PDB file of C-alpha atoms in Angstrom:
ATOM      1  CA  MET A1151       1.404 -29.560  17.802  1.00  0.00           C
ATOM      2  CA  HIS A1152       3.145 -26.402  16.646  1.00  0.00           C
ATOM      3  CA  ALA A1153       2.782 -23.163  18.565  1.00  0.00           C
ATOM      4  CA  ARG A1154       4.299 -19.716  18.525  1.00  0.00           C
ATOM      5  CA  VAL A1155       3.968 -16.899  21.036  1.00  0.00           C
ATOM      6  CA  PHE A1156       3.486 -13.337  19.813  1.00  0.00           C
ATOM      7  CA  ASP A1157       3.633 -10.059  21.638  1.00  0.00           C
ATOM      8  CA  GLY A1158       0.201  -8.896  22.762  1.00  0.00           C
ATOM      9  CA  GLY A1159       0.481  -5.792  20.610  1.00  0.00           C
ATOM     10  CA  THR A1160       1.157  -7.720  17.419  1.00  0.00           C
ATOM     11  CA  ALA A1161      -1.588  -7.311  14.830  1.00  0.00           C
ATOM     12  CA  GLU A1162      -3.358 -10.612  14.259  1.00  0.00           C
ATOM     13  CA  VAL A1163      -3.798  -9.878  10.574  1.00  0.00           C
ATOM     14  CA  SER A1164       0.005  -9.846  10.092  1.00  0.00           C
ATOM     15  CA  GLN A1165       0.422 -13.409  11.342  1.00  0.00           C
ATOM     16  CA  VAL A1166      -1.482 -15.279   8.625  1.00  0.00           C
ATOM     17  CA  VAL A1167       1.249 -15.580   5.995  1.00  0.00           C
ATOM     18  CA  GLY A1168       3.888 -16.489   8.583  1.00  0.00           C
ATOM     19  CA  ALA A1169       1.646 -19.208  10.016  1.00  0.00           C
ATOM     20  CA  MET A1170       1.005 -20.550   6.512  1.00  0.00           C
ATOM     21  CA  LYS A1171       4.748 -20.795   5.805  1.00  0.00           C
ATOM     22  CA  ASP A1172       5.425 -22.520   9.127  1.00  0.00           C
ATOM     23  CA  LEU A1173       2.690 -25.091   8.573  1.00  0.00           C
ATOM     24  CA  ARG A1174       3.771 -25.727   5.013  1.00  0.00           C
ATOM     25  CA  ARG A1175       7.335 -26.344   6.180  1.00  0.00           C
ATOM     26  CA  LEU A1176       6.134 -28.746   8.872  1.00  0.00           C
ATOM     27  CA  ALA A1177       3.850 -30.605   6.459  1.00  0.00           C
ATOM     28  CA  GLY A1178       6.739 -31.224   4.087  1.00  0.00           C
ATOM     29  CA  PRO A1179       5.624 -32.997   0.925  1.00  0.00           C
ATOM     30  CA  GLN A1180       2.146 -33.648   2.354  1.00  0.00           C
ATOM     31  CA  GLU A1181      -0.727 -31.372   1.494  1.00  0.00           C
ATOM     32  CA  PHE A1182      -2.524 -29.574   4.296  1.00  0.00           C
ATOM     33  CA  LEU A1183      -5.674 -27.504   4.604  1.00  0.00           C
ATOM     34  CA  MET A1184      -5.315 -24.152   6.357  1.00  0.00           C
ATOM     35  CA  VAL A1185      -8.322 -23.220   8.481  1.00  0.00           C
ATOM     36  CA  ALA A1186      -8.386 -19.709   9.922  1.00  0.00           C
ATOM     37  CA  ASP A1187     -10.717 -16.994  11.126  1.00  0.00           C
ATOM     38  CA  ALA A1188     -11.923 -13.972   9.174  1.00  0.00           C
ATOM     39  CA  GLU A1189      -8.524 -12.266   9.423  1.00  0.00           C
ATOM     40  CA  LEU A1190      -7.348 -14.537   6.618  1.00  0.00           C
ATOM     41  CA  VAL A1191      -9.684 -13.020   4.048  1.00  0.00           C
ATOM     42  CA  SER A1192      -7.688 -10.143   2.614  1.00  0.00           C
ATOM     43  CA  TYR A1193      -6.126  -9.606  -0.795  1.00  0.00           C
ATOM     44  CA  PRO A1194      -2.461 -10.011   0.309  1.00  0.00           C
ATOM     45  CA  HIS A1195      -3.230 -13.180   2.261  1.00  0.00           C
ATOM     46  CA  ILE A1196      -5.251 -14.764  -0.545  1.00  0.00           C
ATOM     47  CA  ALA A1197      -2.515 -13.903  -3.029  1.00  0.00           C
ATOM     48  CA  ALA A1198       0.138 -15.565  -0.836  1.00  0.00           C
ATOM     49  CA  LEU A1199      -1.982 -18.692  -0.297  1.00  0.00           C
ATOM     50  CA  LEU A1200      -2.796 -19.098  -3.983  1.00  0.00           C
ATOM     51  CA  GLU A1201       0.830 -18.562  -4.969  1.00  0.00           C
ATOM     52  CA  ALA A1202       1.918 -21.223  -2.464  1.00  0.00           C
ATOM     53  CA  GLY A1203      -0.798 -23.606  -3.647  1.00  0.00           C
ATOM     54  CA  VAL A1204      -2.240 -23.941  -0.140  1.00  0.00           C
ATOM     55  CA  PRO A1205      -5.986 -24.705   0.091  1.00  0.00           C
ATOM     56  CA  PHE A1206      -7.817 -22.811   2.810  1.00  0.00           C
ATOM     57  CA  ILE A1207     -11.169 -22.309   4.526  1.00  0.00           C
ATOM     58  CA  ALA A1208     -12.124 -19.119   6.351  1.00  0.00           C
ATOM     59  CA  PRO A1209     -15.346 -17.330   7.283  1.00  0.00           C
ATOM     60  CA  VAL A1210     -16.285 -13.978   5.839  1.00  0.00           C
ATOM     61  CA  ALA A1211     -18.353 -11.563   7.907  1.00  0.00           C
ATOM     62  CA  ALA A1212     -21.840 -11.154   6.463  1.00  0.00           C
ATOM     63  CA  ALA A1213     -21.401  -7.383   6.542  1.00  0.00           C
ATOM     64  CA  GLN A1214     -18.563  -7.672   4.013  1.00  0.00           C
ATOM     65  CA  ILE A1215     -20.887  -9.100   1.371  1.00  0.00           C
ATOM     66  CA  LYS A1216     -22.756  -6.490  -0.646  1.00  0.00           C
ATOM     67  CA  ASP A1217     -26.505  -6.137  -0.156  1.00  0.00           C
ATOM     68  CA  GLU A1218     -27.048  -6.799  -3.868  1.00  0.00           C
ATOM     69  CA  VAL A1219     -25.833 -10.368  -3.355  1.00  0.00           C
ATOM     70  CA  TYR A1220     -28.405 -11.066  -0.655  1.00  0.00           C
ATOM     71  CA  ALA A1221     -31.153  -9.274  -2.568  1.00  0.00           C
ATOM     72  CA  VAL A1222     -31.165 -11.769  -5.442  1.00  0.00           C
ATOM     73  CA  LEU A1223     -30.908 -14.896  -3.287  1.00  0.00           C
ATOM     74  CA  GLY A1224     -33.911 -17.113  -2.673  1.00  0.00           C
ATOM     75  CA  LEU A1225     -34.244 -19.907  -0.144  1.00  0.00           C
ATOM     76  CA  GLU A1226     -36.058 -22.002  -2.726  1.00  0.00           C
ATOM     77  CA  THR A1227     -32.817 -22.265  -4.701  1.00  0.00           C
ATOM     78  CA  ALA A1228     -30.735 -23.292  -1.690  1.00  0.00           C
ATOM     79  CA  ARG A1229     -30.045 -26.906  -0.790  1.00  0.00           C
ATOM     80  CA  VAL A1230     -31.007 -28.212   2.639  1.00  0.00           C
ATOM     81  CA  VAL A1231     -28.116 -29.958   4.361  1.00  0.00           C
ATOM     82  CA  GLY A1232     -28.607 -32.890   6.689  1.00  0.00           C
ATOM     83  CA  TRP A1233     -26.548 -31.581   9.562  1.00  0.00           C
ATOM     84  CA  VAL A1234     -28.100 -31.441  13.029  1.00  0.00           C
ATOM     85  CA  PRO A1235     -26.350 -29.390  15.735  1.00  0.00           C
ATOM     86  CA  ASP A1236     -25.867 -31.060  19.111  1.00  0.00           C
ATOM     87  CA  ARG A1237     -28.345 -28.712  20.785  1.00  0.00           C
ATOM     88  CA  ASP A1238     -31.113 -30.003  18.460  1.00  0.00           C
ATOM     89  CA  ALA A1239     -30.231 -33.691  18.667  1.00  0.00           C
ATOM     90  CA  GLY A1240     -33.091 -34.488  21.048  1.00  0.00           C
ATOM     91  CA  LYS A1241     -35.713 -32.410  19.244  1.00  0.00           C
ATOM     92  CA  LYS A1242     -38.323 -33.553  16.764  1.00  0.00           C
ATOM     93  CA  PRO A1243     -37.459 -32.958  13.074  1.00  0.00           C
ATOM     94  CA  GLY A1244     -39.930 -30.088  12.796  1.00  0.00           C
ATOM     95  CA  GLU A1245     -38.401 -28.311  15.776  1.00  0.00           C
ATOM     96  CA  ARG A1246     -34.810 -28.492  14.626  1.00  0.00           C
ATOM     97  CA  GLU A1247     -32.806 -25.679  13.115  1.00  0.00           C
ATOM     98  CA  VAL A1248     -32.580 -25.965   9.330  1.00  0.00           C
ATOM     99  CA  TYR A1249     -29.476 -25.086   7.329  1.00  0.00           C
ATOM    100  CA  ARG A1250     -29.500 -24.272   3.619  1.00  0.00           C
ATOM    101  CA  VAL A1251     -26.475 -23.627   1.442  1.00  0.00           C
ATOM    102  CA  LEU A1252     -25.732 -21.937  -1.864  1.00  0.00           C
ATOM    103  CA  GLU A1253     -22.462 -21.954  -3.726  1.00  0.00           C
ATOM    104  CA  ASP A1254     -21.205 -19.148  -5.924  1.00  0.00           C
ATOM    105  CA  VAL A1255     -17.998 -17.433  -6.999  1.00  0.00           C
ATOM    106  CA  HIS A1256     -16.601 -14.408  -5.186  1.00  0.00           C
ATOM    107  CA  HIS A1257     -14.304 -12.117  -7.162  1.00  0.00           C
ATOM    108  CA  LEU A1258     -11.722 -10.465  -4.944  1.00  0.00           C
ATOM    109  CA  ALA A1259     -10.048  -7.412  -6.449  1.00  0.00           C
ATOM    110  CA  GLY A1260      -6.885  -5.819  -5.116  1.00  0.00           C
ATOM    111  CA  PRO A1261      -6.113  -2.217  -4.244  1.00  0.00           C
ATOM    112  CA  ARG A1262      -4.583  -1.654  -7.681  1.00  0.00           C
ATOM    113  CA  LYS A1263      -6.597  -1.859 -10.874  1.00  0.00           C
ATOM    114  CA  ARG A1264      -3.794  -3.684 -12.691  1.00  0.00           C
ATOM    115  CA  GLY A1265      -3.622  -6.433 -10.090  1.00  0.00           C
ATOM    116  CA  PRO A1266      -5.225  -9.811 -10.778  1.00  0.00           C
ATOM    117  CA  VAL A1267      -8.787 -10.501  -9.653  1.00  0.00           C
ATOM    118  CA  PHE A1268      -9.063 -13.761  -7.728  1.00  0.00           C
ATOM    119  CA  ALA A1269     -12.077 -16.008  -8.294  1.00  0.00           C
ATOM    120  CA  LEU A1270     -12.822 -17.799  -5.030  1.00  0.00           C
ATOM    121  CA  ARG A1271     -15.337 -20.482  -4.217  1.00  0.00           C
ATOM    122  CA  ARG A1272     -17.856 -19.171  -1.702  1.00  0.00           C
ATOM    123  CA  ILE A1273     -20.475 -21.036   0.325  1.00  0.00           C
ATOM    124  CA  LEU A1274     -23.424 -19.028   1.650  1.00  0.00           C
ATOM    125  CA  VAL A1275     -25.194 -20.591   4.624  1.00  0.00           C
ATOM    126  CA  HIS A1276     -28.701 -19.748   5.870  1.00  0.00           C
ATOM    127  CA  SER A1277     -29.749 -20.829   9.348  1.00  0.00           C
ATOM    128  CA  THR A1278     -33.392 -20.641  10.437  1.00  0.00           C
ATOM    129  CA  GLY A1279     -32.291 -20.288  14.050  1.00  0.00           C
ATOM    130  CA  ASN A1280     -29.899 -17.465  13.247  1.00  0.00           C
ATOM    131  CA  ALA A1281     -32.529 -15.757  11.081  1.00  0.00           C
ATOM    132  CA  ALA A1282     -35.121 -15.944  13.869  1.00  0.00           C
ATOM    133  CA  GLY A1283     -32.648 -14.470  16.340  1.00  0.00           C
ATOM    134  CA  GLN A1284     -31.819 -11.615  13.996  1.00  0.00           C
ATOM    135  CA  ARG A1285     -35.514 -10.864  13.402  1.00  0.00           C
ATOM    136  CA  ALA A1286     -36.165 -10.728  17.137  1.00  0.00           C
ATOM    137  CA  ALA A1287     -33.147  -8.486  17.747  1.00  0.00           C
ATOM    138  CA  ARG A1288     -34.136  -6.191  14.867  1.00  0.00           C
ATOM    139  CA  ALA A1289     -37.722  -5.935  16.131  1.00  0.00           C
ATOM    140  CA  LYS A1290     -36.430  -4.998  19.583  1.00  0.00           C
ATOM    141  CA  ARG A1291     -34.159  -2.294  18.178  1.00  0.00           C
ATOM    142  CA  LEU A1292     -36.980  -0.927  16.021  1.00  0.00           C
ATOM    143  CA  ALA A1293     -39.328  -0.828  18.996  1.00  0.00           C
ATOM    144  CA  LYS A1294     -36.813   1.216  20.990  1.00  0.00           C
ATOM    145  CA  ALA A1295     -36.240   3.474  17.977  1.00  0.00           C
ATOM    146  CA  ALA A1296     -40.009   3.976  17.696  1.00  0.00           C
ATOM    147  CA  GLU A1297     -40.158   5.101  21.325  1.00  0.00           C
ATOM    148  CA  ASP A1298     -37.353   7.568  20.707  1.00  0.00           C
ATOM    149  CA  MET A1299     -39.049   8.840  17.559  1.00  0.00           C
ATOM    150  CA  ASP A1300     -42.314   9.351  19.449  1.00  0.00           C
ATOM    151  CA  LYS A1301     -40.487  11.486  22.001  1.00  0.00           C
ATOM    152  CA  LEU A1302     -38.856  13.452  19.211  1.00  0.00           C
ATOM    153  CA  ALA A1303     -42.231  13.989  17.521  1.00  0.00           C
ATOM    154  CA  ARG A1304     -43.683  15.420  20.716  1.00  0.00           C
ATOM    155  CA  ALA A1305     -40.664  17.708  21.151  1.00  0.00           C
ATOM    156  CA  ALA A1306     -40.551  18.861  17.512  1.00  0.00           C
ATOM    157  CA  GLY A1307     -41.253  22.556  17.127  1.00  0.00           C
ATOM    158  CA  GLY A1308     -40.237  23.171  20.718  1.00  0.00           C
ATOM    159  CA  ARG A1309     -37.230  24.942  22.193  1.00  0.00           C
ATOM    160  CA  HIS A1310     -34.645  22.320  21.242  1.00  0.00           C
ATOM    161  CA  TYR A1311     -36.030  21.269  17.850  1.00  0.00           C
ATOM    162  CA  LYS A1312     -37.353  24.438  16.246  1.00  0.00           C
ATOM    163  CA  THR A1313     -36.242  23.580  12.693  1.00  0.00           C
ATOM    164  CA  ALA A1314     -36.666  20.592  10.414  1.00  0.00           C
ATOM    165  CA  GLU A1315     -32.870  20.311  10.188  1.00  0.00           C
ATOM    166  CA  LYS A1316     -32.556  19.822  13.946  1.00  0.00           C
ATOM    167  CA  VAL A1317     -35.348  17.269  13.930  1.00  0.00           C
ATOM    168  CA  ALA A1318     -33.724  15.358  11.056  1.00  0.00           C
ATOM    169  CA  ALA A1319     -30.332  15.463  12.755  1.00  0.00           C
ATOM    170  CA  ARG A1320     -31.764  14.043  15.971  1.00  0.00           C
ATOM    171  CA  ALA A1321     -33.621  11.351  14.017  1.00  0.00           C
ATOM    172  CA  GLY A1322     -30.332  10.381  12.413  1.00  0.00           C
ATOM    173  CA  VAL A1323     -28.695  10.087  15.835  1.00  0.00           C
ATOM    174  CA  ILE A1324     -31.528   7.851  17.030  1.00  0.00           C
ATOM    175  CA  ALA A1325     -31.264   5.603  13.980  1.00  0.00           C
ATOM    176  CA  ALA A1326     -27.502   5.236  14.424  1.00  0.00           C
ATOM    177  CA  LYS A1327     -27.739   4.662  18.171  1.00  0.00           C
ATOM    178  CA  ARG A1328     -30.373   1.952  17.788  1.00  0.00           C
ATOM    179  CA  ARG A1329     -28.564   0.484  14.764  1.00  0.00           C
ATOM    180  CA  VAL A1330     -31.628   0.655  12.496  1.00  0.00           C
ATOM    181  CA  THR A1331     -30.377   3.091   9.876  1.00  0.00           C
ATOM    182  CA  ALA A1332     -30.634   0.503   7.102  1.00  0.00           C
ATOM    183  CA  CYS A1333     -34.231  -0.455   7.897  1.00  0.00           C
ATOM    184  CA  LEU A1334     -35.795   2.831   8.945  1.00  0.00           C
ATOM    185  CA  ARG A1335     -37.286   5.587   6.822  1.00  0.00           C
ATOM    186  CA  ARG A1336     -38.287   8.928   8.252  1.00  0.00           C
ATOM    187  CA  GLN A1337     -40.074  11.997   6.950  1.00  0.00           C
ATOM    188  CA  VAL A1338     -39.981  15.494   8.379  1.00  0.00           C
ATOM    189  CA  ARG A1339     -42.832  17.804   7.460  1.00  0.00           C
ATOM    190  CA  GLU A1340     -42.682  21.583   7.633  1.00  0.00           C
ATOM    191  CA  ASP A1341     -45.159  24.421   7.754  1.00  0.00           C
ATOM    192  CA  GLU A1342     -45.020  27.474   5.512  1.00  0.00           C
ATOM    193  CA  ALA A1343     -42.429  29.049   7.778  1.00  0.00           C
ATOM    194  CA  GLY A1344     -40.110  26.074   7.395  1.00  0.00           C
ATOM    195  CA  ALA A1345     -40.637  24.821  10.956  1.00  0.00           C
ATOM    196  CA  PRO A1346     -41.949  21.433  12.102  1.00  0.00           C
ATOM    197  CA  PRO A1347     -45.718  21.985  12.554  1.00  0.00           C
ATOM    198  CA  TRP A1348     -46.345  19.241  15.121  1.00  0.00           C
ATOM    199  CA  SER A1349     -46.396  19.485  18.876  1.00  0.00           C
ATOM    200  CA  GLY A1350     -48.201  16.424  20.159  1.00  0.00           C
ATOM    201  CA  ALA A1351     -49.355  13.008  19.017  1.00  0.00           C
ATOM    202  CA  SER A1352     -47.397  10.915  16.580  1.00  0.00           C
ATOM    203  CA  THR A1353     -48.343   8.228  14.099  1.00  0.00           C
ATOM    204  CA  ARG A1354     -46.356   5.317  12.702  1.00  0.00           C
ATOM    205  CA  THR A1355     -46.846   2.996   9.782  1.00  0.00           C
ATOM    206  CA  CYS A1356     -44.709  -0.097   9.545  1.00  0.00           C
ATOM    207  CA  SER A1357     -43.733  -2.445   6.756  1.00  0.00           C
ATOM    208  CA  THR A1358     -41.400  -5.421   6.621  1.00  0.00           C
ATOM    209  CA  PRO A1359     -38.432  -5.520   6.374  1.00  0.00           C
ATOM    210  CA  LYS A1360     -38.289  -1.733   6.085  1.00  0.00           C
ATOM    211  CA  ARG A1361     -40.002   0.313   8.751  1.00  0.00           C
ATOM    212  CA  ARG A1362     -41.406   3.748   8.027  1.00  0.00           C
ATOM    213  CA  LEU A1363     -41.942   6.212  10.857  1.00  0.00           C
ATOM    214  CA  THR A1364     -43.908   9.350  10.153  1.00  0.00           C
ATOM    215  CA  ALA A1365     -44.405  11.739  13.023  1.00  0.00           C
ATOM    216  CA  GLY A1366     -46.789  14.666  13.128  1.00  0.00           C
ATOM    217  CA  THR A1367     -50.073  16.175  14.301  1.00  0.00           C
ATOM    218  CA  ARG A1368     -53.208  17.075  12.437  1.00  0.00           C
TER     219      ARG A1368
END
């Protein structure tokens, strides 16, 4: 076992290349596979690993993959893998979490246009358990956002929210606070004077996965 101690203030991202060189020196003529966390996935690190001929595996945060990639994916094209997590070992097949995988190529460009673009093998994994958890969490955040929007609808046109701009600004704060900006649509209506015309009840219409909240009075 090889270990090194770093100062607590040392940036983790700066340790990847050094660790790779240490492990390569220890491995000698033998090949080794470098497994690291998401800090490995950066242009300088990938360049150093490819130049050294070191194979590697590292996770990439889902947020770093563009929405367009997810938008064109379909579960029907993914392959089901026969892996069963320990927590599902005692469950019936129909109750177990299902994992599906897709393989594609990720092109990683550097900060400079003249730099090489690296083509990397990428495995996309879909978990039914993870998806269910995300749906539940999203529904909870949307429900809380709906409550906040209802309060805003009742207050619109009042002392604190006399203009549509103030209403829209507050709606933006709510969406950011509840972390539903990407899946919430809002509409602010005005009267002839340019002020929000409502002062009471609110209505909401919902769709999946986007949620539309329209607040107002008749």
